[in-house]
Coordinates of C-alpha atoms in Angstrom, one line a residue:
Chain A
M35 CA 0.0 0.0 0.0
L36 CA 2.8 2.4 0.8
E37 CA 4.3 1.7 -2.6
H38 CA 1.2 3.2 -4.1
Y39 CA 2.3 6.6 -2.7
M40 CA 6.1 6.2 -3.0
K41 CA 7.7 3.6 -5.2
Q42 CA 10.2 1.1 -3.7
G43 CA 13.5 1.5 -5.4
S44 CA 16.1 -0.3 -3.2
S45 CA 16.7 -3.9 -2.1
Y46 CA 15.5 -3.0 1.5
A47 CA 12.7 -0.6 0.7
S48 CA 10.0 -3.3 1.0
H49 CA 11.4 -4.5 4.3
I50 CA 11.2 -1.0 5.8
D51 CA 7.7 -0.6 4.4
G52 CA 6.8 -3.9 5.9
L53 CA 8.0 -2.8 9.3
V54 CA 6.0 0.4 9.0
W55 CA 2.9 -1.5 7.9
M56 CA 3.3 -4.0 10.8
I57 CA 3.6 -1.1 13.3
F58 CA 0.6 0.6 11.8
L59 CA -1.6 -2.6 12.0
M60 CA -0.6 -3.5 15.5
V61 CA -0.9 0.0 17.0
G62 CA -4.0 0.6 14.9
F63 CA -5.7 -2.6 16.2
W64 CA -5.0 -1.8 19.8
F65 CA -6.1 1.8 19.4
L66 CA -9.4 0.8 17.9
F67 CA -9.9 -2.0 20.4
A68 CA -9.1 0.2 23.4
E69 CA -11.2 3.1 22.2
G70 CA -14.1 0.8 21.3
M71 CA -14.0 -1.0 24.6
F72 CA -13.8 2.4 26.4
F73 CA -16.9 3.8 24.8
W74 CA -18.8 0.5 25.0
L75 CA -18.1 0.3 28.8
L76 CA -19.3 3.9 29.2
W77 CA -22.5 3.1 27.4
R78 CA -23.1 -0.3 29.0
Y79 CA -22.7 0.8 32.6
R80 CA -24.2 4.3 32.2
K81 CA -26.6 5.8 34.6
K82 CA -30.1 4.6 34.2
P83 CA -33.5 5.5 35.8
G84 CA -33.2 4.2 39.4
E85 CA -29.7 2.9 38.9
K86 CA -26.3 4.5 39.5
A87 CA -23.6 4.3 36.9
A88 CA -21.4 1.3 37.7
Y89 CA -17.6 1.4 37.6
F90 CA -14.8 -0.9 38.5
D91 CA -12.7 -0.2 41.6
E92 CA -10.4 -1.9 43.9
H93 CA -13.3 -4.0 45.2
A94 CA -14.1 -5.4 41.8
E95 CA -13.7 -9.1 41.5
H96 CA -10.2 -10.3 40.6
K97 CA -11.4 -12.3 37.6
I98 CA -13.0 -9.2 36.0
K99 CA -9.8 -7.2 36.4
Y100 CA -7.8 -10.0 35.1
N101 CA -9.9 -10.3 31.9
W102 CA -10.0 -6.7 31.0
V103 CA -6.6 -5.6 32.1
E104 CA -4.1 -8.4 32.3
I105 CA -5.0 -10.3 29.1
P106 CA -4.8 -7.3 26.7
H107 CA -1.7 -6.2 28.6
R108 CA 0.1 -9.4 27.9
L109 CA -1.1 -9.5 24.3
I110 CA 0.3 -6.0 23.8
L111 CA 3.6 -7.2 25.3
V112 CA 3.7 -10.0 22.7
C113 CA 3.1 -7.4 20.0
D114 CA 5.9 -5.3 21.4
V115 CA 8.3 -8.2 21.2
A116 CA 7.2 -8.9 17.6
L117 CA 7.8 -5.2 16.8
I118 CA 11.2 -5.1 18.4
V119 CA 12.3 -8.3 16.6
G120 CA 11.1 -6.8 13.3
A121 CA 12.8 -3.4 13.9
I122 CA 16.1 -4.9 15.0
S123 CA 16.1 -7.2 12.0
V124 CA 15.5 -4.3 9.6
W125 CA 17.9 -2.0 11.4
T126 CA 20.6 -4.7 11.3
E127 CA 20.1 -5.2 7.6
V128 CA 20.1 -1.5 6.7
K129 CA 22.3 0.2 9.2
I130 CA 24.6 -2.4 10.9
S131 CA 25.5 -4.9 8.2
M132 CA 27.6 -4.0 5.1
P133 CA 27.2 -6.5 2.3
Q134 CA 29.7 -7.0 -0.5
T135 CA 29.6 -3.8 -2.4
D136 CA 30.5 -3.2 -6.1
E137 CA 31.4 0.5 -5.8
T138 CA 31.8 3.4 -3.4
V139 CA 30.4 6.9 -3.8
R140 CA 31.4 9.8 -1.6
I141 CA 28.7 12.2 -0.5
T142 CA 29.5 15.6 1.0
A143 CA 26.8 17.9 2.3
Q144 CA 27.2 21.6 2.9
Q145 CA 25.0 24.6 3.1
W146 CA 23.2 24.2 0.6
A147 CA 24.4 21.6 -1.8
W148 CA 25.3 18.0 -2.2
T149 CA 28.6 17.0 -3.8
F150 CA 28.9 13.4 -5.1
Q151 CA 32.3 11.9 -5.9
H152 CA 31.8 8.9 -8.3
A153 CA 34.5 6.3 -8.9
G154 CA 34.6 6.8 -12.7
P155 CA 35.4 4.1 -15.3
D156 CA 38.0 2.4 -13.1
G157 CA 35.5 1.8 -10.3
E158 CA 38.0 3.1 -7.7
L159 CA 37.7 6.4 -5.7
D160 CA 40.5 8.9 -5.5
T161 CA 41.9 8.2 -8.9
M162 CA 42.3 10.5 -11.8
D163 CA 39.1 9.5 -13.5
D164 CA 36.8 10.2 -10.6
I165 CA 33.7 12.2 -11.6
T166 CA 32.6 14.9 -9.1
T167 CA 29.1 16.4 -9.5
V168 CA 27.0 18.9 -7.6
D169 CA 23.4 18.0 -6.8
E170 CA 23.4 15.1 -9.2
L171 CA 24.1 11.5 -8.2
H172 CA 24.4 8.7 -10.8
V173 CA 24.2 5.1 -9.8
Q174 CA 23.8 1.9 -11.8
L175 CA 20.7 -0.3 -11.5
G176 CA 21.3 -3.5 -9.6
K177 CA 24.8 -2.6 -8.3
T178 CA 25.4 -2.5 -4.6
Y179 CA 26.9 0.8 -3.4
K180 CA 28.8 1.7 -0.3
F181 CA 28.5 5.4 0.5
E182 CA 30.7 7.6 2.7
L183 CA 28.7 10.5 4.0
A184 CA 30.3 13.7 5.4
S185 CA 29.4 17.3 6.1
K186 CA 31.5 20.4 5.7
D187 CA 29.6 22.6 8.1
V188 CA 26.5 21.7 10.0
I189 CA 24.3 18.6 10.5
H190 CA 22.5 17.6 7.3
S191 CA 20.5 14.5 6.5
F192 CA 20.8 12.6 3.3
S193 CA 17.3 11.4 2.4
V194 CA 16.3 9.3 -0.6
P195 CA 12.6 8.4 -0.2
L196 CA 12.8 6.0 -3.1
F197 CA 15.4 3.9 -1.2
R198 CA 13.7 4.5 2.2
L199 CA 17.1 5.7 3.2
K200 CA 17.8 8.6 5.6
Q201 CA 21.1 9.2 7.2
D202 CA 22.4 12.2 9.1
A203 CA 25.7 13.8 8.0
I204 CA 27.7 15.0 11.0
P205 CA 30.6 17.5 10.7
G206 CA 33.9 15.8 11.6
R207 CA 32.6 12.3 10.9
V208 CA 32.5 10.0 7.9
I209 CA 29.4 7.8 8.1
T210 CA 29.2 4.8 5.9
G211 CA 26.1 2.9 4.7
W212 CA 24.9 1.1 1.6
F213 CA 22.1 0.8 -0.9
K214 CA 21.2 -1.3 -3.9
P215 CA 19.0 0.5 -6.5
T216 CA 16.3 -1.7 -8.0
L217 CA 14.3 0.8 -10.0
A218 CA 15.6 2.9 -12.9
G219 CA 14.7 6.5 -13.4
E220 CA 15.2 10.0 -12.0
F221 CA 14.3 10.6 -8.3
D222 CA 14.6 13.1 -5.5
V223 CA 17.2 13.6 -2.8
Q224 CA 16.4 16.1 -0.1
C225 CA 18.1 17.3 3.0
T226 CA 15.9 16.4 5.9
E227 CA 17.7 18.2 8.8
I228 CA 17.1 21.9 9.2
C229 CA 20.4 23.3 8.2
G230 CA 19.9 27.1 7.7
I231 CA 17.9 29.5 5.6
G232 CA 18.6 27.5 2.4
H233 CA 17.5 24.1 3.9
G234 CA 14.3 24.0 1.8
I235 CA 16.2 24.6 -1.4
M236 CA 18.8 21.9 -0.9
P237 CA 17.6 19.1 -3.2
A238 CA 19.5 16.9 -5.6
K239 CA 18.7 14.5 -8.4
L240 CA 19.3 10.8 -8.1
H241 CA 19.7 9.1 -11.5
V242 CA 19.4 5.3 -11.4
D243 CA 20.7 4.4 -14.8
T244 CA 20.6 1.1 -16.7
P245 CA 24.1 -0.2 -17.6
E246 CA 23.8 1.3 -21.1
E247 CA 22.8 4.7 -19.7
Y248 CA 25.5 4.6 -17.0
A249 CA 28.1 3.8 -19.6
A250 CA 27.0 6.7 -21.8
W251 CA 27.1 9.0 -18.8
L252 CA 30.6 7.9 -17.9
A253 CA 31.7 8.5 -21.4
N254 CA 30.6 12.1 -21.5
P255 CA 33.8 14.0 -22.0
S256 CA 32.4 17.2 -20.2
H257 CA 33.0 15.5 -16.9
Y258 CA 36.7 15.8 -17.4
L259 CA 36.8 19.3 -18.9
A260 CA 34.6 21.6 -16.8
Y261 CA 31.7 21.7 -14.5
H262 CA 28.3 21.9 -16.2
Y263 CA 25.2 22.0 -14.1
Chain B
M67 CA -25.6 36.7 7.0
V68 CA -21.9 36.4 6.8
S69 CA -20.9 33.0 5.5
V70 CA -18.3 30.8 7.1
R71 CA -16.1 31.1 4.1
S72 CA -16.1 34.9 4.2
T73 CA -15.3 34.8 7.9
L74 CA -12.3 32.5 7.3
V75 CA -11.0 34.6 4.5
A76 CA -11.3 37.8 6.6
L77 CA -9.5 35.9 9.5
A78 CA -6.7 34.8 7.1
L79 CA -6.2 38.3 5.8
A80 CA -6.2 39.7 9.3
L81 CA -3.6 37.1 10.5
T82 CA -1.4 37.9 7.4
A83 CA -1.5 41.6 8.1
A84 CA -0.7 40.9 11.8
S85 CA 2.2 38.7 10.8
G86 CA 4.3 41.6 9.6
C87 CA 4.3 40.4 6.0
T88 CA 5.3 43.4 3.8
E89 CA 3.4 44.2 0.6
L90 CA 5.6 43.7 -2.5
P91 CA 5.7 46.8 -4.7
A92 CA 5.1 46.2 -8.4
S93 CA 8.5 47.4 -9.6
G94 CA 11.5 49.7 -9.1
V95 CA 14.1 49.9 -6.4
A96 CA 11.4 49.7 -3.7
R97 CA 10.6 46.2 -5.0
G98 CA 14.3 45.4 -4.9
Q99 CA 14.5 46.6 -1.3
V100 CA 11.7 44.2 -0.2
L101 CA 13.2 41.3 -2.2
Y102 CA 16.6 42.1 -0.7
T103 CA 15.3 40.9 2.7
N104 CA 16.2 37.4 1.6
C105 CA 19.8 38.5 1.1
E106 CA 20.1 40.2 4.5
Q107 CA 20.5 36.9 6.2
C108 CA 24.1 36.6 4.9
H109 CA 25.0 40.0 3.4
G110 CA 23.5 42.1 6.1
K111 CA 20.8 44.8 6.2
S112 CA 23.2 47.4 4.8
G113 CA 25.0 45.1 2.5
E114 CA 28.0 45.1 4.8
G115 CA 28.7 41.4 4.5
S116 CA 29.7 38.9 7.1
T117 CA 33.0 37.2 7.7
L118 CA 31.1 34.6 9.8
V119 CA 29.3 33.2 6.8
Q120 CA 31.9 34.4 4.3
A121 CA 29.4 36.7 2.6
P122 CA 31.2 39.7 1.0
P123 CA 30.2 43.3 1.4
I124 CA 28.1 44.2 -1.7
A125 CA 26.7 47.6 -0.8
G126 CA 27.5 50.1 -3.6
L127 CA 28.8 47.6 -6.1
P128 CA 27.6 48.5 -9.7
A129 CA 24.2 47.2 -10.6
W130 CA 25.4 45.7 -13.9
Y131 CA 28.0 43.6 -12.0
I132 CA 25.6 42.4 -9.3
E133 CA 23.1 41.4 -12.0
A134 CA 25.7 39.6 -14.1
Q135 CA 27.0 37.6 -11.1
F136 CA 23.5 36.8 -10.0
L137 CA 22.7 35.3 -13.4
H138 CA 26.1 33.5 -13.4
F139 CA 25.1 31.9 -10.1
Q140 CA 21.7 30.9 -11.5
T141 CA 23.1 29.4 -14.6
G142 CA 26.0 27.6 -13.0
L143 CA 28.8 29.8 -14.5
R144 CA 29.8 30.7 -11.0
G145 CA 29.3 28.8 -7.7
A146 CA 28.9 25.3 -9.1
H147 CA 32.4 24.1 -8.5
P148 CA 32.4 21.4 -5.8
D149 CA 35.2 23.2 -3.9
D150 CA 33.5 26.6 -3.9
V151 CA 31.9 26.3 -0.5
E152 CA 30.6 29.9 -0.5
G153 CA 29.5 29.8 -4.1
L154 CA 27.5 26.7 -3.4
K155 CA 25.6 28.7 -0.8
M156 CA 24.8 31.5 -3.1
R157 CA 23.9 29.2 -6.0
P158 CA 20.6 27.9 -4.6
M159 CA 19.8 31.3 -3.0
S160 CA 20.1 33.0 -6.4
R161 CA 17.6 30.5 -7.9
T162 CA 14.9 31.7 -5.5
V163 CA 14.6 34.8 -7.7
K164 CA 12.9 33.5 -10.8
D165 CA 12.1 36.7 -12.7
P166 CA 15.1 38.5 -14.4
A167 CA 13.3 41.8 -13.8
D168 CA 13.5 41.0 -10.1
V169 CA 17.2 40.3 -10.4
K170 CA 17.6 43.7 -12.0
V171 CA 15.7 45.6 -9.2
V172 CA 17.6 43.8 -6.5
A173 CA 20.8 44.8 -8.2
E174 CA 19.7 48.4 -8.4
Y175 CA 18.8 48.4 -4.8
V176 CA 22.2 47.0 -3.7
A177 CA 23.9 49.5 -5.9
S178 CA 22.0 52.3 -4.2
L179 CA 23.3 51.3 -0.8
P180 CA 26.2 53.4 0.5
A181 CA 29.5 51.4 0.4
V182 CA 30.5 50.0 3.8
K183 CA 34.1 50.2 4.9
T184 CA 35.2 47.0 6.6
E185 CA 38.1 46.2 8.9
A186 CA 41.3 44.9 7.4
T187 CA 41.8 41.3 8.5
M188 CA 44.5 39.7 6.4
G189 CA 47.6 41.6 7.5
G190 CA 48.9 42.4 4.0
D191 CA 51.4 45.1 3.1
A192 CA 49.6 47.8 1.2
T193 CA 52.8 49.3 -0.1
K194 CA 53.9 46.1 -1.7
G195 CA 50.4 45.6 -3.0
Q196 CA 50.3 49.0 -4.6
A197 CA 53.2 48.0 -6.9
A198 CA 51.5 44.9 -7.9
F199 CA 48.2 46.7 -8.5
A200 CA 49.5 48.2 -11.8
T201 CA 48.3 45.0 -13.6
C202 CA 44.9 45.2 -12.0
A203 CA 44.6 48.9 -12.9
A204 CA 44.6 48.1 -16.6
C205 CA 41.0 46.8 -16.3
H206 CA 39.7 48.0 -12.9
G207 CA 41.2 51.5 -13.2
A208 CA 43.9 53.2 -11.2
D209 CA 41.4 54.1 -8.5
G210 CA 39.7 50.6 -8.6
Q211 CA 36.4 52.0 -9.7
G212 CA 36.0 49.5 -12.4
N213 CA 35.2 49.6 -16.1
P214 CA 31.9 48.2 -17.3
D215 CA 33.1 48.1 -20.9
L216 CA 35.7 45.6 -19.9
K217 CA 33.3 43.8 -17.5
A218 CA 35.7 44.8 -14.7
P219 CA 33.8 45.6 -11.5
K220 CA 34.6 48.2 -8.9
I221 CA 37.0 46.7 -6.3
A222 CA 38.0 49.8 -4.4
G223 CA 37.6 49.3 -0.7
Q224 CA 36.5 45.7 -1.0
A225 CA 37.1 43.5 2.0
D226 CA 40.6 42.1 2.0
W227 CA 39.6 38.6 3.0
Y228 CA 37.2 38.5 0.1
V229 CA 39.7 39.7 -2.4
V230 CA 42.2 37.0 -1.3
R231 CA 39.5 34.3 -1.3
Q232 CA 38.4 35.2 -4.9
L233 CA 42.0 35.5 -6.2
T234 CA 42.7 32.0 -4.7
K235 CA 39.6 30.7 -6.4
F236 CA 40.4 32.2 -9.8
K237 CA 44.0 30.9 -9.6
G238 CA 42.8 27.4 -8.6
G239 CA 40.0 27.2 -11.2
V240 CA 37.3 27.1 -8.6
R241 CA 36.0 30.3 -10.1
A242 CA 35.9 30.9 -13.9
Y243 CA 35.9 27.1 -14.5
D244 CA 33.6 27.4 -17.4
P245 CA 35.0 28.8 -20.7
A246 CA 31.6 30.5 -21.2
D247 CA 32.6 32.9 -18.3
T248 CA 34.7 35.0 -20.6
A249 CA 35.4 37.9 -18.1
G250 CA 36.2 35.3 -15.5
A251 CA 38.6 33.6 -17.9
T252 CA 40.6 36.9 -18.2
M253 CA 40.7 37.2 -14.4
K254 CA 41.7 33.6 -14.0
G255 CA 44.7 34.2 -16.3
I256 CA 45.7 37.3 -14.3
A257 CA 45.3 35.6 -11.0
G258 CA 47.6 32.8 -12.2
T259 CA 50.4 35.3 -12.4
I260 CA 50.2 36.1 -8.7
P261 CA 53.0 34.1 -7.1
D262 CA 51.6 33.2 -3.7
E263 CA 49.0 34.0 -1.0
A264 CA 51.3 36.5 0.6
A265 CA 51.3 38.5 -2.7
M266 CA 47.5 38.2 -2.7
R267 CA 47.3 39.6 0.8
D268 CA 49.5 42.6 -0.1
L269 CA 47.3 43.3 -3.1
A270 CA 44.1 42.9 -1.1
A271 CA 45.6 45.3 1.5
Y272 CA 46.1 48.0 -1.1
I273 CA 42.7 47.5 -2.7
H274 CA 41.1 47.8 0.8
T275 CA 42.7 51.2 1.2
L276 CA 41.3 52.6 -2.1

């Protein structure tokens, strides 16, 4: 359902959506159950002609309290455990583990631009054929990328909704992560940490290219002559 | 009977008026003055600049130069180099002004502001700088007042830190990186003849005294 509003474009996007969906269902169920029960009890034990409104107190029978408090309580705890297991599983996959990667891209944030250092034709960073772009990230469909994220000034946040990826960039630190694009096209990158007056105008474009498109982009001689944006 | 919709519209207008939002004049320097409020965050209310955010003093610079540089930032001729930290700040801000006519009126407003003298911060030797300034004078004039025919802006009195920073950028190709920036290309060649940063500081110290 979430994919209806925002396409899933990375290998782990569906896992994050699944987790969000699981949280929504469990929290939603208990919210509706608790509110329904609350209003039903208000109506069921309301004041009637010749009869005072009834309510539970410390003198209520143990069995009644057990049924209405203890059982839902324990069921919610079971749900909590399920959510924690799901969350840790996804967190470990996305943030903790680092799979075998095909290439590394260096991402530098500053007020108010993104700089992307691509490995170039040789697939290695910090060599002569690196391609550095501003506000334009090119990646190849199906390849697994490691990213190295840094900031030149204040805290920014690298957000790619298509990937369901969001990672803060902290001055003085290089934060690593990974993604594997699974959907070709042109998509949005946006800073999602208030970073100054230009925060709202700090977008970038993500191009997920097919191998042919990526090869054509690499071969563009303008990368090696001047900066064109 | 007053409809709910009319009431809400009246309420919205009242809240807008109470918020302090300023009405935007249709044209002229007055319009430029209102639009300039976006620039104040970095360049200051009087165009005095800020060393804190590395925004240069711009008050009193010629309108043609402000407009030209604004358009350069918009089109990527300036401020799009990955190593141009300050330029990359100005680039998105320039793109918030969509209408070229608005760029013109903002430039006219900035040009109308009285030039602001800044404190010298780089410790250069103005006497040494004066000797080296002969090369600059060919385009910018002996008094540093600039020459629009040569696309050379006024530089007299400019903040020394900004002059050093720009000379460094020209020399390193961080500014005038695109051949389409013809005036920048000239400046890039000249900056390349300055031997080192000490010479740049001396030059900036002299320009600051003009």
